């Protein structure tokens, strides 16, 4: 897992170089179609990447995005009306039966289908009208890292190609390099959390998917019972679980969500919670019990990939600090079958 | 809270009687429009009702549903393309600023807007093109119960009016009466869970929203750290947190999701987890450590309202068993402001 985390800047560079042209052409084609809705279909970490993609695509293209519930197709056999839909399957292996079944049904219903996968020869690549590849090499760790950020990168390229907003995604690999420099700091920091049994992970907007992803990594590799919320939803009820020293981990970049992070940190301070932030804002860092601080010039829209990297490192090192092996999570297999 | 739980069958009857005609007319109007996407916008318990609505509407109408992320509008000021959209706000009070802002922006973008609320004079009722009222009387408890099931009922009436599938929602109030008969059993059962500090709540398809709702109730009133998953997602990683005696609560009706519940229960049994099911299936009941059993003739599509009632009772009585007051959850207010 640590090795695959470290490979990310190169995977991102390789993926941009290999896929950029294809995505731009695809964008030109999709801009001419009259697309009314984008449906994203995924499970696990890929679903967390899709959760990020949802925000990015809605904000930059204005097209409403639905995160598909595969059971609507697989268990309830719904006949969906998808004539003016773009349906995007996201899967590391490209072998999730339920995801592929949704793509097949969507195609029959007249949707344009797209696959985002790490495996060029996968079933997904055969089904989808077009496939965007992550050039990550085989991912061996059960806990996905490099394919998660590779999937996110494809959403940047796609959003740039479909929408009118220019996204400087070519900067992301360098930001990822900078994020990896936090490695010694994270390794030291995890000692403090060796006996943490549960926590809440919070993110909002562009970093909402990251809160799900870190929570999943903590569950998979550290067996920490990790809840995930947006800072807005957290105020609607779940805040009641917070007591003195309760651990909260917050993705809190400068930008649109900054004020909401500051408000939450102030409230958590009153409740004597223990707050760890991943941030690039001095004030937020100051309001936190501990923080992992990234360079200030990372724009909020480009923050999700560099911000998840210290979080991935945190999960991997915490697993070791707890005497566990992040590459051998109990009860799990790499490809999960669900229908 | 207990009093408001008990009022639910009457609230449901009153709401059907008062609103049915209006919803049917609205359905005729909406069927003539060429709606490509339905957007649901809500927070807290209302968002859990929307999560149910999402499944019901997609399965019965075939129109893709997007659960709105309000921050796309409130923080990122996205200009959404909603010309062929039906946008539905769901709010007990009708005073959630972020929800109302989304409705306003959607209206400007050409969407048809609908409000589902308990307050006829609310800001939401003034903004929306049409309002469907829950006739629950004032809800005093911070933990929503009767407005949650009232909102769900409106999704039944709406789905029947827009789609081609006949839903026997008039049977639901009687099923709710039957659910309330479990009261003494639940009161006795909670003693076993007095020291439960965390748990996972699982539901799938029509009962997926219920898993979020019970988890929220347990967080709000019992301060239990309650995770919520679909049985499909639970296999993708989170299963690793389960160890011997780990408590899992499962909504497991007979019907389309039955096999997936049986598979999960078998796997949890191997891991020596402690499973409480809310079910109307003898086999599932047999596979569980404990179960709350409902009448077998409740069709899966009609199960979500009767199935949440024993869960609401469970949260209210467990709160008391833990020496807490379900009507005075710490850190929370009835109307939550977020932007």
JSON list of N, CA and C in Angstrom, two decimals, chain B residues 131-157:
[
{"chain": "B", "resi": 131, "resn": "UNK", "atom": "N", "xyz": [-47.06, 22.67, -3.27]},
{"chain": "B", "resi": 131, "resn": "UNK", "atom": "CA", "xyz": [-46.64, 22.16, -1.96]},
{"chain": "B", "resi": 131, "resn": "UNK", "atom": "C", "xyz": [-47.51, 20.98, -1.55]},
{"chain": "B", "resi": 132, "resn": "UNK", "atom": "N", "xyz": [-46.87, 19.91, -1.10]},
{"chain": "B", "resi": 132, "resn": "UNK", "atom": "CA", "xyz": [-47.59, 18.78, -0.53]},
{"chain": "B", "resi": 132, "resn": "UNK", "atom": "C", "xyz": [-47.39, 18.82, 0.98]},
{"chain": "B", "resi": 133, "resn": "UNK", "atom": "N", "xyz": [-48.50, 18.81, 1.71]},
{"chain": "B", "resi": 133, "resn": "UNK", "atom": "CA", "xyz": [-48.41, 18.99, 3.17]},
{"chain": "B", "resi": 133, "resn": "UNK", "atom": "C", "xyz": [-48.52, 17.66, 3.90]},
{"chain": "B", "resi": 134, "resn": "UNK", "atom": "N", "xyz": [-47.70, 17.54, 4.93]},
{"chain": "B", "resi": 134, "resn": "UNK", "atom": "CA", "xyz": [-47.86, 16.45, 5.89]},
{"chain": "B", "resi": 134, "resn": "UNK", "atom": "C", "xyz": [-48.78, 16.99, 6.97]},
{"chain": "B", "resi": 135, "resn": "UNK", "atom": "N", "xyz": [-49.78, 16.22, 7.33]},
{"chain": "B", "resi": 135, "resn": "UNK", "atom": "CA", "xyz": [-50.73, 16.72, 8.33]},
{"chain": "B", "resi": 135, "resn": "UNK", "atom": "C", "xyz": [-50.40, 16.10, 9.68]},
{"chain": "B", "resi": 136, "resn": "UNK", "atom": "N", "xyz": [-49.22, 16.45, 10.21]},
{"chain": "B", "resi": 136, "resn": "UNK", "atom": "CA", "xyz": [-48.71, 15.79, 11.42]},
{"chain": "B", "resi": 136, "resn": "UNK", "atom": "C", "xyz": [-48.97, 16.61, 12.67]},
{"chain": "B", "resi": 137, "resn": "UNK", "atom": "N", "xyz": [-49.47, 17.84, 12.53]},
{"chain": "B", "resi": 137, "resn": "UNK", "atom": "CA", "xyz": [-49.46, 18.72, 13.69]},
{"chain": "B", "resi": 137, "resn": "UNK", "atom": "C", "xyz": [-48.02, 19.08, 14.00]},
{"chain": "B", "resi": 138, "resn": "UNK", "atom": "N", "xyz": [-47.81, 20.04, 14.88]},
{"chain": "B", "resi": 138, "resn": "UNK", "atom": "CA", "xyz": [-46.44, 20.45, 15.21]},
{"chain": "B", "resi": 138, "resn": "UNK", "atom": "C", "xyz": [-45.61, 19.26, 15.71]},
{"chain": "B", "resi": 139, "resn": "UNK", "atom": "N", "xyz": [-44.40, 19.12, 15.19]},
{"chain": "B", "resi": 139, "resn": "UNK", "atom": "CA", "xyz": [-43.49, 18.07, 15.69]},
{"chain": "B", "resi": 139, "resn": "UNK", "atom": "C", "xyz": [-42.57, 18.72, 16.73]},
{"chain": "B", "resi": 140, "resn": "UNK", "atom": "N", "xyz": [-42.69, 18.27, 17.99]},
{"chain": "B", "resi": 140, "resn": "UNK", "atom": "CA", "xyz": [-41.95, 18.93, 19.07]},
{"chain": "B", "resi": 140, "resn": "UNK", "atom": "C", "xyz": [-40.61, 18.28, 19.35]},
{"chain": "B", "resi": 141, "resn": "UNK", "atom": "N", "xyz": [-40.53, 16.97, 19.17]},
{"chain": "B", "resi": 141, "resn": "UNK", "atom": "CA", "xyz": [-39.28, 16.26, 19.45]},
{"chain": "B", "resi": 141, "resn": "UNK", "atom": "C", "xyz": [-38.20, 16.66, 18.44]},
{"chain": "B", "resi": 142, "resn": "UNK", "atom": "N", "xyz": [-36.96, 16.83, 18.91]},
{"chain": "B", "resi": 142, "resn": "UNK", "atom": "CA", "xyz": [-35.85, 17.13, 17.99]},
{"chain": "B", "resi": 142, "resn": "UNK", "atom": "C", "xyz": [-35.67, 15.96, 17.01]},
{"chain": "B", "resi": 143, "resn": "UNK", "atom": "N", "xyz": [-35.84, 14.74, 17.52]},
{"chain": "B", "resi": 143, "resn": "UNK", "atom": "CA", "xyz": [-35.71, 13.56, 16.66]},
{"chain": "B", "resi": 143, "resn": "UNK", "atom": "C", "xyz": [-37.01, 13.39, 15.87]},
{"chain": "B", "resi": 144, "resn": "UNK", "atom": "N", "xyz": [-36.94, 13.63, 14.57]},
{"chain": "B", "resi": 144, "resn": "UNK", "atom": "CA", "xyz": [-38.13, 13.54, 13.71]},
{"chain": "B", "resi": 144, "resn": "UNK", "atom": "C", "xyz": [-38.62, 12.10, 13.60]},
{"chain": "B", "resi": 145, "resn": "UNK", "atom": "N", "xyz": [-39.92, 11.89, 13.71]},
{"chain": "B", "resi": 145, "resn": "UNK", "atom": "CA", "xyz": [-40.50, 10.56, 13.51]},
{"chain": "B", "resi": 145, "resn": "UNK", "atom": "C", "xyz": [-41.72, 10.66, 12.60]},
{"chain": "B", "resi": 146, "resn": "UNK", "atom": "N", "xyz": [-42.77, 11.34, 13.07]},
{"chain": "B", "resi": 146, "resn": "UNK", "atom": "CA", "xyz": [-44.01, 11.38, 12.29]},
{"chain": "B", "resi": 146, "resn": "UNK", "atom": "C", "xyz": [-43.87, 12.19, 11.00]},
{"chain": "B", "resi": 147, "resn": "UNK", "atom": "N", "xyz": [-42.96, 13.16, 10.96]},
{"chain": "B", "resi": 147, "resn": "UNK", "atom": "CA", "xyz": [-42.78, 13.89, 9.70]},
{"chain": "B", "resi": 147, "resn": "UNK", "atom": "C", "xyz": [-41.95, 13.05, 8.72]},
{"chain": "B", "resi": 148, "resn": "UNK", "atom": "N", "xyz": [-41.03, 12.23, 9.25]},
{"chain": "B", "resi": 148, "resn": "UNK", "atom": "CA", "xyz": [-40.25, 11.33, 8.37]},
{"chain": "B", "resi": 148, "resn": "UNK", "atom": "C", "xyz": [-41.19, 10.38, 7.62]},
{"chain": "B", "resi": 149, "resn": "UNK", "atom": "N", "xyz": [-42.07, 9.70, 8.35]},
{"chain": "B", "resi": 149, "resn": "UNK", "atom": "CA", "xyz": [-42.97, 8.76, 7.66]},
{"chain": "B", "resi": 149, "resn": "UNK", "atom": "C", "xyz": [-44.00, 9.50, 6.80]},
{"chain": "B", "resi": 150, "resn": "UNK", "atom": "N", "xyz": [-44.38, 10.70, 7.22]},
{"chain": "B", "resi": 150, "resn": "UNK", "atom": "CA", "xyz": [-45.29, 11.52, 6.41]},
{"chain": "B", "resi": 150, "resn": "UNK", "atom": "C", "xyz": [-44.66, 11.90, 5.08]},
{"chain": "B", "resi": 151, "resn": "UNK", "atom": "N", "xyz": [-43.37, 12.23, 5.11]},
{"chain": "B", "resi": 151, "resn": "UNK", "atom": "CA", "xyz": [-42.65, 12.55, 3.87]},
{"chain": "B", "resi": 151, "resn": "UNK", "atom": "C", "xyz": [-42.58, 11.33, 2.95]},
{"chain": "B", "resi": 152, "resn": "UNK", "atom": "N", "xyz": [-42.30, 10.16, 3.57]},
{"chain": "B", "resi": 152, "resn": "UNK", "atom": "CA", "xyz": [-42.24, 8.92, 2.78]},
{"chain": "B", "resi": 152, "resn": "UNK", "atom": "C", "xyz": [-43.58, 8.66, 2.10]},
{"chain": "B", "resi": 153, "resn": "UNK", "atom": "N", "xyz": [-44.66, 8.87, 2.86]},
{"chain": "B", "resi": 153, "resn": "UNK", "atom": "CA", "xyz": [-46.00, 8.64, 2.31]},
{"chain": "B", "resi": 153, "resn": "UNK", "atom": "C", "xyz": [-46.22, 9.48, 1.05]},
{"chain": "B", "resi": 154, "resn": "UNK", "atom": "N", "xyz": [-45.75, 10.74, 1.09]},
{"chain": "B", "resi": 154, "resn": "UNK", "atom": "CA", "xyz": [-45.92, 11.60, -0.09]},
{"chain": "B", "resi": 154, "resn": "UNK", "atom": "C", "xyz": [-45.18, 11.04, -1.30]},
{"chain": "B", "resi": 155, "resn": "UNK", "atom": "N", "xyz": [-44.03, 10.41, -1.06]},
{"chain": "B", "resi": 155, "resn": "UNK", "atom": "CA", "xyz": [-43.34, 9.79, -2.20]},
{"chain": "B", "resi": 155, "resn": "UNK", "atom": "C", "xyz": [-44.16, 8.65, -2.79]},
{"chain": "B", "resi": 156, "resn": "UNK", "atom": "N", "xyz": [-44.87, 7.89, -1.94]},
{"chain": "B", "resi": 156, "resn": "UNK", "atom": "CA", "xyz": [-45.76, 6.85, -2.47]},
{"chain": "B", "resi": 156, "resn": "UNK", "atom": "C", "xyz": [-46.85, 7.45, -3.34]},
{"chain": "B", "resi": 157, "resn": "UNK", "atom": "N", "xyz": [-47.49, 8.50, -2.82]},
{"chain": "B", "resi": 157, "resn": "UNK", "atom": "CA", "xyz": [-48.61, 9.09, -3.56]},
{"chain": "B", "resi": 157, "resn": "UNK", "atom": "C", "xyz": [-48.11, 9.68, -4.88]}
]
